[in-house]
Coordinates of C-alpha atoms in Angstrom, one line a residue:
Chain S
M1 CA -44.1 -9.5 23.3
K2 CA -44.4 -6.2 21.6
T3 CA -47.1 -4.8 19.4
A4 CA -46.4 -3.3 16.0
E5 CA -47.0 0.2 17.3
E6 CA -44.4 -0.2 20.0
I7 CA -41.9 -1.6 17.5
F8 CA -42.7 1.3 15.2
D9 CA -42.0 3.9 18.0
L10 CA -38.7 2.2 18.9
L11 CA -37.6 2.3 15.3
K12 CA -38.7 5.9 14.8
K13 CA -36.6 6.9 17.8
E14 CA -33.6 5.1 16.5
F15 CA -33.8 5.9 12.8
N16 CA -36.3 8.7 12.5
D17 CA -36.3 9.7 8.8
S18 CA -35.6 6.3 7.4
I19 CA -38.8 4.9 8.8
L20 CA -41.5 6.3 6.5
S21 CA -44.9 5.2 7.9
I22 CA -47.1 2.6 9.5
D23 CA -50.2 1.3 7.8
K24 CA -52.7 0.1 10.3
D25 CA -55.7 -0.3 8.0
T26 CA -54.8 -3.7 6.7
P27 CA -57.2 -6.4 7.9
T28 CA -54.6 -8.8 9.2
E29 CA -51.2 -7.1 10.0
P30 CA -49.8 -3.6 10.2
I31 CA -47.0 -2.8 7.8
I32 CA -44.1 -0.6 8.4
S33 CA -42.5 1.2 5.4
V34 CA -38.8 1.6 5.4
D35 CA -36.2 3.4 3.2
P36 CA -34.7 0.8 0.8
F37 CA -31.2 2.0 1.4
K38 CA -31.5 1.8 5.2
I39 CA -33.2 -1.6 5.4
K40 CA -30.0 -3.5 6.4
D41 CA -29.3 -1.2 9.4
V42 CA -33.0 -1.4 10.5
C43 CA -32.9 -5.2 10.2
L44 CA -29.6 -5.4 12.2
F45 CA -31.2 -3.3 14.9
L46 CA -34.3 -5.5 14.9
R47 CA -32.2 -8.7 15.2
D48 CA -29.8 -7.5 17.9
N49 CA -31.9 -5.4 20.1
E50 CA -32.5 -7.1 23.4
E51 CA -36.2 -6.2 23.6
L52 CA -37.0 -7.3 20.0
K53 CA -34.7 -10.2 19.1
F54 CA -36.1 -10.9 15.6
D55 CA -33.9 -13.9 14.9
S56 CA -35.7 -15.4 12.0
L57 CA -36.8 -14.1 8.7
M58 CA -40.0 -16.0 7.7
V59 CA -40.3 -14.9 4.1
L60 CA -39.1 -12.2 1.8
S61 CA -41.3 -11.5 -1.2
G62 CA -41.1 -9.2 -4.1
V63 CA -44.3 -7.6 -5.4
D64 CA -45.1 -5.7 -8.5
D65 CA -47.4 -2.9 -7.3
A66 CA -48.5 -2.2 -10.9
N67 CA -49.3 1.4 -9.9
G68 CA -47.6 3.1 -12.8
E69 CA -49.0 4.5 -16.0
K70 CA -50.4 1.8 -18.4
I71 CA -49.6 2.6 -22.0
K72 CA -50.0 0.6 -25.2
D73 CA -46.9 -0.7 -26.8
E74 CA -46.4 -0.7 -30.6
D75 CA -47.8 -4.3 -30.9
G76 CA -50.9 -3.5 -28.9
T77 CA -49.9 -5.1 -25.6
E78 CA -49.9 -3.1 -22.3
I79 CA -46.8 -2.1 -20.6
I80 CA -46.4 -0.2 -17.4
K81 CA -44.3 2.9 -17.1
G82 CA -43.2 4.3 -13.8
G83 CA -44.6 3.2 -10.4
T84 CA -42.9 1.0 -7.9
L85 CA -41.8 -2.5 -7.1
S86 CA -41.9 -3.5 -3.4
V87 CA -40.3 -6.0 -1.2
Y88 CA -42.1 -7.4 1.9
Y89 CA -40.2 -8.8 4.9
H90 CA -42.0 -10.9 7.4
L91 CA -40.0 -11.3 10.6
Y92 CA -40.6 -13.4 13.7
S93 CA -38.9 -13.7 17.0
I94 CA -38.7 -17.3 18.3
P95 CA -37.8 -16.4 22.0
L96 CA -40.3 -13.5 22.3
K97 CA -43.0 -14.7 19.9
H98 CA -43.9 -11.5 18.1
K99 CA -44.0 -10.7 14.4
I100 CA -43.6 -7.6 12.3
T101 CA -44.0 -6.9 8.6
L102 CA -41.7 -4.4 6.8
K103 CA -42.0 -3.1 3.3
V104 CA -39.7 -1.2 1.0
S105 CA -40.7 0.4 -2.3
T106 CA -38.3 1.2 -5.1
P107 CA -38.8 2.8 -8.5
R108 CA -39.7 0.4 -11.3
E109 CA -37.1 1.8 -13.8
N110 CA -34.2 1.5 -11.4
P111 CA -35.1 -1.0 -8.6
Q112 CA -32.4 -1.1 -6.0
V113 CA -32.7 -2.4 -2.4
E114 CA -30.0 -3.1 0.1
S115 CA -29.5 -6.8 0.7
V116 CA -30.2 -8.3 4.1
E117 CA -28.3 -11.5 3.3
S118 CA -25.6 -10.6 5.9
V119 CA -28.3 -10.3 8.6
W120 CA -30.1 -13.6 7.9
K121 CA -28.6 -16.1 5.6
C122 CA -32.2 -17.2 4.8
A123 CA -32.5 -14.1 2.7
D124 CA -29.9 -15.2 0.2
W125 CA -32.2 -17.4 -2.0
H126 CA -35.3 -15.4 -1.4
E127 CA -33.5 -12.3 -2.8
R128 CA -32.2 -14.3 -5.7
E129 CA -35.7 -15.3 -6.4
A130 CA -37.0 -11.7 -6.2
Y131 CA -34.2 -10.7 -8.6
D132 CA -35.1 -13.5 -10.9
M133 CA -38.8 -12.8 -11.0
F134 CA -38.9 -9.0 -10.7
G135 CA -35.5 -7.7 -11.6
I136 CA -34.9 -6.0 -8.2
I137 CA -31.2 -5.5 -7.7
F138 CA -30.0 -6.2 -4.2
L139 CA -27.0 -4.2 -3.4
N140 CA -24.0 -6.1 -1.8
H141 CA -25.6 -9.5 -2.4
P142 CA -22.7 -11.9 -2.7
D143 CA -24.1 -14.0 -5.6
L144 CA -27.0 -12.4 -7.4
R145 CA -27.8 -14.9 -10.2
R146 CA -31.1 -16.2 -11.6
I147 CA -32.3 -19.1 -9.5
L148 CA -35.5 -20.6 -11.0
M149 CA -35.3 -19.5 -14.6
P150 CA -32.4 -20.5 -16.9
Y151 CA -29.3 -18.4 -16.4
D152 CA -29.5 -17.1 -20.0
W153 CA -33.2 -16.1 -19.9
E154 CA -33.3 -12.7 -21.6
A155 CA -37.0 -12.1 -22.0
G156 CA -37.4 -10.1 -18.9
Y157 CA -38.8 -10.8 -15.5
P158 CA -41.8 -13.2 -15.4
L159 CA -43.8 -12.0 -12.4
R160 CA -44.0 -8.4 -13.5
K161 CA -47.6 -7.7 -14.6
D162 CA -46.5 -6.6 -18.1
Y163 CA -44.4 -9.6 -18.9
K164 CA -44.7 -11.1 -22.3
N165 CA -43.6 -14.6 -23.2
P166 CA -40.8 -14.6 -25.8
E167 CA -41.3 -16.2 -29.2
F168 CA -38.1 -18.3 -29.0
Y169 CA -35.6 -19.3 -26.4
Q170 CA -32.3 -20.6 -27.8
G171 CA -34.0 -21.5 -31.0
M172 CA -36.8 -23.4 -29.4
R173 CA -40.4 -22.2 -29.6
V174 CA -41.8 -21.2 -26.2
P175 CA -45.6 -21.0 -26.6
Y176 CA -46.9 -24.4 -27.5
Chain L
M1 CA 8.3 -28.7 -2.3
A2 CA 4.7 -29.7 -2.0
L3 CA 2.9 -31.5 -4.8
K4 CA 0.7 -29.2 -6.9
T5 CA -2.9 -30.0 -6.4
E6 CA -6.1 -28.4 -7.7
T7 CA -9.8 -28.9 -6.9
M8 CA -12.1 -30.8 -9.1
I9 CA -15.7 -29.9 -10.0
L10 CA -18.1 -32.9 -10.0
N11 CA -21.7 -32.6 -11.1
M12 CA -24.2 -34.7 -9.2
G13 CA -27.5 -34.8 -11.0
P14 CA -29.8 -33.6 -12.5
Q15 CA -30.8 -37.2 -12.8
H16 CA -29.5 -39.2 -9.8
P17 CA -31.4 -41.5 -7.6
S18 CA -30.3 -39.8 -4.4
T19 CA -31.4 -36.3 -5.4
H20 CA -35.1 -37.3 -5.2
G21 CA -35.9 -35.5 -8.4
V22 CA -34.2 -33.0 -10.6
L23 CA -31.6 -31.2 -8.7
R24 CA -28.0 -30.6 -9.8
L25 CA -25.3 -30.3 -7.2
E26 CA -22.0 -28.8 -8.2
L27 CA -19.5 -30.3 -5.9
E28 CA -16.0 -28.8 -5.5
L29 CA -13.7 -31.6 -4.4
E30 CA -10.3 -31.7 -3.0
G31 CA -9.4 -35.4 -3.3
E32 CA -12.4 -37.0 -1.8
L33 CA -13.3 -34.1 0.6
I34 CA -16.0 -31.6 -0.2
K35 CA -14.8 -28.0 -0.3
N36 CA -18.0 -26.4 -1.5
V37 CA -21.5 -27.4 -2.7
K38 CA -23.6 -25.3 -5.1
P39 CA -27.1 -26.5 -5.6
H40 CA -28.6 -25.6 -8.9
I41 CA -32.4 -25.7 -8.8
G42 CA -35.2 -24.7 -11.2
Y43 CA -35.4 -27.8 -13.4
L44 CA -39.0 -28.3 -12.3
H45 CA -40.1 -24.7 -12.2
R46 CA -43.8 -24.6 -13.3
C47 CA -44.6 -20.9 -12.6
F48 CA -47.1 -21.6 -9.8
E49 CA -47.1 -18.0 -8.7
K50 CA -47.7 -16.6 -12.2
H51 CA -50.6 -19.1 -12.7
A52 CA -52.2 -18.2 -9.4
E53 CA -52.6 -14.6 -10.5
A54 CA -54.7 -15.7 -13.5
M55 CA -57.0 -17.9 -11.4
T56 CA -59.9 -17.2 -9.0
Y57 CA -59.2 -18.1 -5.4
P58 CA -60.8 -21.6 -5.4
Q59 CA -59.1 -22.5 -8.7
V60 CA -55.7 -22.2 -7.1
I61 CA -56.2 -25.2 -4.8
P62 CA -55.4 -27.9 -7.5
Y63 CA -52.2 -26.1 -8.2
T64 CA -51.1 -26.1 -4.6
D65 CA -51.5 -29.9 -4.7
R66 CA -48.7 -30.1 -7.2
M67 CA -46.1 -28.2 -5.2
D68 CA -45.3 -30.7 -2.5
Y69 CA -46.7 -33.8 -4.1
L70 CA -46.0 -36.0 -1.1
A71 CA -48.0 -33.8 1.2
S72 CA -50.8 -32.4 -1.0
M73 CA -53.4 -32.4 1.7
Y74 CA -51.3 -30.1 3.9
N75 CA -50.7 -27.6 1.0
N76 CA -54.4 -27.4 0.5
F77 CA -54.8 -26.9 4.3
G78 CA -52.4 -24.0 4.5
Y79 CA -53.9 -22.3 1.5
V80 CA -57.5 -22.5 2.5
L81 CA -56.6 -21.3 6.0
A82 CA -54.9 -18.3 4.5
V83 CA -57.8 -17.4 2.3
E84 CA -60.3 -18.0 5.2
K85 CA -58.3 -15.6 7.4
L86 CA -58.4 -13.0 4.6
L87 CA -62.2 -13.5 4.3
G88 CA -62.7 -13.7 8.1
I89 CA -65.0 -16.7 8.0
Q90 CA -65.5 -19.6 10.4
V91 CA -65.8 -23.1 9.2
P92 CA -68.0 -25.8 10.9
E93 CA -66.6 -27.9 13.7
R94 CA -66.9 -31.1 11.7
V95 CA -64.7 -29.6 8.9
E96 CA -62.0 -28.6 11.4
Y97 CA -61.8 -32.2 12.8
I98 CA -61.7 -33.9 9.5
R99 CA -59.1 -31.4 8.3
V100 CA -56.8 -32.2 11.2
I101 CA -57.2 -36.0 10.8
M102 CA -56.4 -35.7 7.1
G103 CA -53.5 -33.5 7.8
E104 CA -52.0 -35.8 10.3
L105 CA -52.5 -38.9 8.1
Q106 CA -50.7 -36.9 5.4
R107 CA -47.9 -36.2 7.7
I108 CA -47.4 -39.9 8.5
A109 CA -47.6 -40.8 4.8
S110 CA -45.0 -38.1 4.0
H111 CA -42.7 -39.2 6.7
L112 CA -43.0 -42.8 5.6
V113 CA -41.7 -41.8 2.1
A114 CA -38.9 -39.7 3.7
I115 CA -37.8 -42.6 6.0
G116 CA -38.1 -45.3 3.3
T117 CA -36.2 -43.4 0.7
Y118 CA -33.6 -42.4 3.2
G119 CA -33.0 -46.0 4.0
L120 CA -32.8 -46.7 0.2
D121 CA -30.2 -43.9 -0.3
I122 CA -28.0 -45.5 2.3
G123 CA -28.5 -49.0 1.0
A124 CA -31.3 -50.5 3.1
F125 CA -34.0 -51.9 0.7
T126 CA -36.4 -53.7 3.0
P127 CA -37.5 -50.7 5.2
F128 CA -38.4 -48.9 1.9
L129 CA -40.9 -51.7 1.0
Y130 CA -42.3 -51.8 4.5
C131 CA -42.8 -48.0 4.5
F132 CA -44.5 -48.0 1.2
R133 CA -46.8 -50.8 2.2
D134 CA -48.1 -48.8 5.1
R135 CA -48.3 -45.6 3.0
E136 CA -50.6 -47.4 0.6
K137 CA -53.1 -48.0 3.4
I138 CA -53.2 -44.3 4.1
L139 CA -53.6 -43.5 0.4
S140 CA -56.5 -46.0 0.3
L141 CA -58.1 -44.0 3.1
F142 CA -57.7 -40.8 1.1
E143 CA -59.0 -42.5 -2.1
M144 CA -62.1 -43.6 -0.2
T145 CA -62.7 -40.1 0.9
C146 CA -62.1 -38.0 -2.2
G147 CA -61.3 -40.4 -5.1
A148 CA -57.6 -39.5 -5.6
R149 CA -54.5 -41.1 -4.3
L150 CA -51.9 -38.4 -4.8
L151 CA -53.4 -35.0 -5.7
Y152 CA -56.5 -34.6 -3.7
N153 CA -58.0 -31.1 -4.1
Y154 CA -59.9 -32.0 -1.0
M155 CA -60.0 -28.9 1.2
W156 CA -62.0 -26.1 -0.2
V157 CA -62.4 -22.5 1.0
G158 CA -65.0 -22.8 3.7
G159 CA -65.3 -26.6 3.7
L160 CA -64.4 -29.9 2.1
S161 CA -65.1 -31.3 -1.3
H162 CA -66.8 -34.5 0.1
D163 CA -67.9 -35.8 3.4
I164 CA -66.1 -38.8 4.8
H165 CA -67.1 -42.3 3.8
P166 CA -69.2 -44.1 6.4
D167 CA -66.5 -46.7 7.0
F168 CA -63.7 -44.1 7.3
V169 CA -63.7 -44.0 11.1
R170 CA -63.6 -47.8 11.5
L171 CA -60.8 -48.3 8.9
T172 CA -58.7 -45.5 10.3
K173 CA -58.9 -47.1 13.8
E174 CA -57.8 -50.4 12.2
F175 CA -54.9 -48.6 10.5
I176 CA -53.7 -47.1 13.8
Q177 CA -53.9 -50.6 15.4
S178 CA -51.9 -52.1 12.6
F179 CA -49.4 -49.3 12.3
R180 CA -48.1 -49.1 15.9
P181 CA -46.2 -52.4 15.7
T182 CA -44.8 -51.3 12.4
I183 CA -43.0 -48.4 13.9
K184 CA -41.3 -50.7 16.4
E185 CA -40.4 -53.0 13.6
L186 CA -38.9 -50.1 11.7
N187 CA -36.8 -49.1 14.6
D188 CA -35.4 -52.6 15.1
L189 CA -34.7 -52.9 11.4
L190 CA -33.3 -49.4 10.6
S191 CA -33.1 -46.9 13.4
Y192 CA -30.8 -49.0 15.7
N193 CA -29.1 -50.8 12.9
K194 CA -25.3 -50.5 13.3
I195 CA -24.6 -49.9 9.6
F196 CA -27.2 -47.2 9.5
I197 CA -25.9 -45.5 12.6
E198 CA -22.3 -45.6 11.3
R199 CA -23.5 -43.8 8.1
T200 CA -25.6 -41.1 9.8
A201 CA -24.4 -40.4 13.4
N202 CA -22.0 -37.4 13.6
I203 CA -22.5 -36.6 9.9
G204 CA -23.8 -33.2 8.8
V205 CA -24.1 -31.7 12.2
L206 CA -26.4 -28.6 12.1
P207 CA -25.8 -26.2 15.0
L208 CA -28.9 -24.5 16.3
E209 CA -27.8 -20.9 15.7
T210 CA -27.0 -21.8 12.1
A211 CA -30.3 -23.4 11.7
I212 CA -32.2 -20.4 12.9
N213 CA -30.2 -18.0 10.8
Y214 CA -30.7 -20.0 7.7
G215 CA -34.5 -20.2 8.4
V216 CA -34.5 -24.0 8.7
T217 CA -37.8 -25.3 10.1
G218 CA -39.6 -28.5 10.7
P219 CA -38.0 -31.7 11.7
N220 CA -34.6 -30.3 10.7
L221 CA -34.8 -27.5 13.3
R222 CA -36.2 -29.9 15.9
G223 CA -33.4 -32.3 15.2
S224 CA -31.0 -29.5 16.3
G225 CA -32.6 -29.5 19.7
L226 CA -35.2 -26.7 19.6
A227 CA -38.8 -27.7 20.5
F228 CA -40.4 -25.3 18.0
D229 CA -43.5 -26.5 16.3
L230 CA -46.2 -24.2 14.9
R231 CA -48.9 -26.5 16.1
K232 CA -47.9 -25.6 19.6
A233 CA -46.3 -22.2 19.1
E234 CA -49.1 -20.6 17.1
P235 CA -52.0 -23.2 17.2
Y236 CA -54.1 -22.9 14.0
S237 CA -57.3 -24.7 13.2
I238 CA -58.1 -26.7 16.4
Y239 CA -54.6 -28.1 17.3
D240 CA -54.8 -26.5 20.7
R241 CA -57.4 -29.1 21.8
F242 CA -55.1 -32.1 21.5
E243 CA -52.4 -33.5 23.6
F244 CA -49.1 -34.3 21.9
D245 CA -45.4 -33.9 22.5
I246 CA -42.7 -32.3 20.3
P247 CA -39.9 -34.7 19.7
V248 CA -36.4 -33.1 19.6
G249 CA -33.0 -34.4 18.7
Q250 CA -31.0 -35.4 21.7
G251 CA -27.8 -36.8 20.2
L252 CA -28.5 -40.3 21.3
M253 CA -26.1 -41.9 18.8
G254 CA -23.8 -39.0 18.1
T255 CA -24.0 -35.2 18.3
V256 CA -27.2 -33.2 18.6
G257 CA -28.3 -32.1 15.1
D258 CA -26.7 -34.8 13.1
C259 CA -28.4 -36.8 10.3
W260 CA -29.5 -39.6 12.7
D261 CA -31.3 -37.0 15.0
R262 CA -33.2 -35.5 12.0
Y263 CA -34.2 -39.0 10.9
Y264 CA -35.3 -40.1 14.4
V265 CA -37.4 -36.9 14.9
R266 CA -39.5 -38.0 11.9
V267 CA -40.0 -41.5 13.3
Q268 CA -41.1 -40.1 16.7
E269 CA -43.4 -37.5 15.0
M270 CA -45.3 -40.4 13.3
E271 CA -46.3 -41.7 16.8
Q272 CA -47.4 -38.2 17.9
S273 CA -49.5 -37.9 14.8
L274 CA -51.2 -41.2 15.7
R275 CA -52.0 -39.8 19.1
I276 CA -53.6 -36.7 17.5
I277 CA -55.7 -38.8 15.2
E278 CA -56.8 -41.1 18.0
Q279 CA -58.0 -38.1 20.0
A280 CA -59.7 -36.5 17.0
I281 CA -61.4 -39.5 15.4
D282 CA -63.7 -40.1 18.4
Q283 CA -64.8 -36.5 18.7
I284 CA -66.0 -35.8 15.1
P285 CA -69.3 -33.9 15.6
D286 CA -72.2 -34.2 13.2
G287 CA -73.0 -31.4 10.8
D288 CA -72.4 -30.0 7.4
V289 CA -69.1 -29.9 5.6
H290 CA -69.7 -26.6 3.8
A291 CA -69.7 -23.2 5.4
A292 CA -72.1 -20.6 4.0
I293 CA -69.8 -18.6 1.7
P294 CA -70.7 -16.4 -1.2
K295 CA -70.6 -18.0 -4.7
R296 CA -67.9 -15.6 -5.9
I297 CA -65.1 -15.3 -3.4
K298 CA -63.9 -11.7 -3.3
P299 CA -61.8 -10.9 -0.3
P300 CA -61.3 -7.3 0.9
K301 CA -58.2 -5.4 0.0
G302 CA -55.2 -6.3 2.1
T303 CA -52.4 -8.8 2.8
V304 CA -52.2 -11.9 4.8
Y305 CA -49.3 -14.2 5.7
F306 CA -50.4 -17.5 7.1
R307 CA -48.1 -20.4 8.0
V308 CA -48.7 -24.0 9.0
E309 CA -46.5 -26.8 10.0
N310 CA -46.0 -28.9 6.9
P311 CA -44.3 -32.3 7.3
R312 CA -41.2 -30.6 6.0
G313 CA -41.4 -27.3 8.0
E314 CA -43.0 -24.0 7.9
L315 CA -45.3 -23.6 4.9
G316 CA -46.4 -20.0 4.5
Y317 CA -48.7 -18.3 2.0
F318 CA -48.3 -14.6 1.5
I319 CA -51.4 -13.4 -0.4
I320 CA -52.1 -9.9 -1.5
S321 CA -55.7 -9.1 -2.5
D322 CA -56.8 -6.1 -4.4
G323 CA -60.5 -6.7 -4.0
S324 CA -60.9 -8.7 -7.2
P325 CA -61.8 -12.4 -7.5
N326 CA -58.2 -13.2 -8.5
P327 CA -55.3 -13.0 -6.1
F328 CA -53.0 -10.0 -6.9
R329 CA -49.9 -11.9 -5.7
V330 CA -49.4 -15.3 -4.1
K331 CA -46.0 -16.0 -2.7
V332 CA -45.3 -19.4 -1.2
R333 CA -42.7 -19.8 1.5
A334 CA -41.8 -23.4 0.7
P335 CA -40.0 -25.3 3.5
S336 CA -37.9 -27.4 1.2
F337 CA -36.7 -24.3 -0.7
V338 CA -35.4 -22.7 2.5
N339 CA -34.0 -26.0 4.0
L340 CA -32.0 -26.8 0.9
E341 CA -30.0 -23.6 1.3
V342 CA -28.2 -25.0 4.3
L343 CA -26.8 -28.0 2.4
G344 CA -23.6 -26.3 1.4
E345 CA -22.9 -25.5 5.0
L346 CA -23.5 -29.0 6.2
C347 CA -21.4 -30.8 3.5
K348 CA -18.1 -29.0 4.0
G349 CA -15.4 -31.3 5.0
H350 CA -17.4 -34.5 4.5
L351 CA -17.0 -37.2 1.8
V352 CA -19.0 -37.6 -1.4
A353 CA -20.9 -40.5 0.0
D354 CA -22.0 -38.4 3.0
V355 CA -23.6 -35.8 0.6
V356 CA -26.2 -38.5 -0.2
A357 CA -26.8 -39.1 3.5
I358 CA -27.1 -35.4 4.3
L359 CA -29.4 -34.6 1.4
G360 CA -31.7 -37.5 2.3
S361 CA -31.8 -36.3 5.9
I362 CA -32.9 -32.8 4.9
D363 CA -35.9 -34.5 3.1
I364 CA -36.6 -32.2 0.2
V365 CA -39.3 -32.5 -2.4
L366 CA -38.2 -30.9 -5.7
G367 CA -41.8 -29.9 -6.7
E368 CA -41.8 -27.6 -3.7
V369 CA -38.2 -26.3 -4.1
D370 CA -39.0 -25.2 -7.7
R371 CA -42.7 -24.5 -7.4

């Protein structure tokens, strides 16, 4: 059993600059922010370290932070320029029974995060879903296709806050 | 000089009785052996997560019903516990007991469908009828309580939508009395049936390390021999007050972690659920079924990830609140979605007929896979 602060100190010693900060003000769980291009090494360390043994990834979720500048498009709808998209990783250790939450943030215009599919196979579909819904590109992912939406869906990424429904999809009316 | 051969692609689904809904499997065959399986999902995608962002917190509950439509009660349960954790409120004792009883009845009902349809996939028709006959009794209990048979919207943030019917306790005890012999009957008819064992033992063996790496949870993980159950590992609600065991796969008929083990874990779990209900039903305290909560639910800023042990595995809700009455982001960690990923790994080297057996043993609900 290790607390989030102890895990943070361990990571800081190992990776120093790649571990950005720890947010302790959240009501339920502390969140450790990590550099998006170092997340795979951090996760490998977390999985294989004898004192941590984070052998299971509970969930990987993409989030649109919607912290950019809101501007009006030509047709009067709001779009967001700038800001970040985030990915949250919730890890759990079955033998040691402790949890940790990691977070990476990446710019909205060019969202790129390193894939952790090679660390936990569980991340494969979760990352595909995050790509499908937010357009986050996971580098070195073996099979990054849309998973829930049709493969030829070209109207953008549905869970972004400024998503607009298209008028037509393959000649069929979308809004009914 | 060898004969030139090439693999064949065969599509199974989207409409096929054994896929339990709309799921397309792209099988790559070499003769009759499976080389690779690619599941294609998304045919039932209803944008639950996008809808949830436009609703207030209590309005999301009916939508959670429609994810895993065979275990709606438990989806409500997980969601309200997550929101209550975010709000930091305590619910009355009576509510806790009724929630646990309903949750366990739902687990039995869900496993009955899983077992019945699994028999049907493999060709046994009678157990399916027996299972559905008993499930109807549970659904009648639910109907008596909240008026719905499939989509309940029963657990609300801070309480329940209705109190239980005055006859509920008596009828539940009668159900337990009548259901115990049925499990034995089911075992004689299906579990120890030679044809059934031939079709399921040593098929689709899931090693424990693979299961953990793929994030497989629930009866599928326990079938591989690890006694990991969130009701014991991280007791939520009042599960720490009850005595029950965690059944694990032991490889009685073949190898640990094969289809038969996964199936048999579900049969044993129904008995354990009966034990929990028996202990809880006599202890229901009197009181109110609504906690005092504000009219408009506005949780503080922050994130919460809360997980419960669904009949199919670990159901988690990741909620981000920005202080407004609507959730900023709801992400559901659906057990079926994660469990289905391991299918390709399990099917390699088996025959086409075994794909049906393996898919049935994983026990997916497509409403939850696609959300």
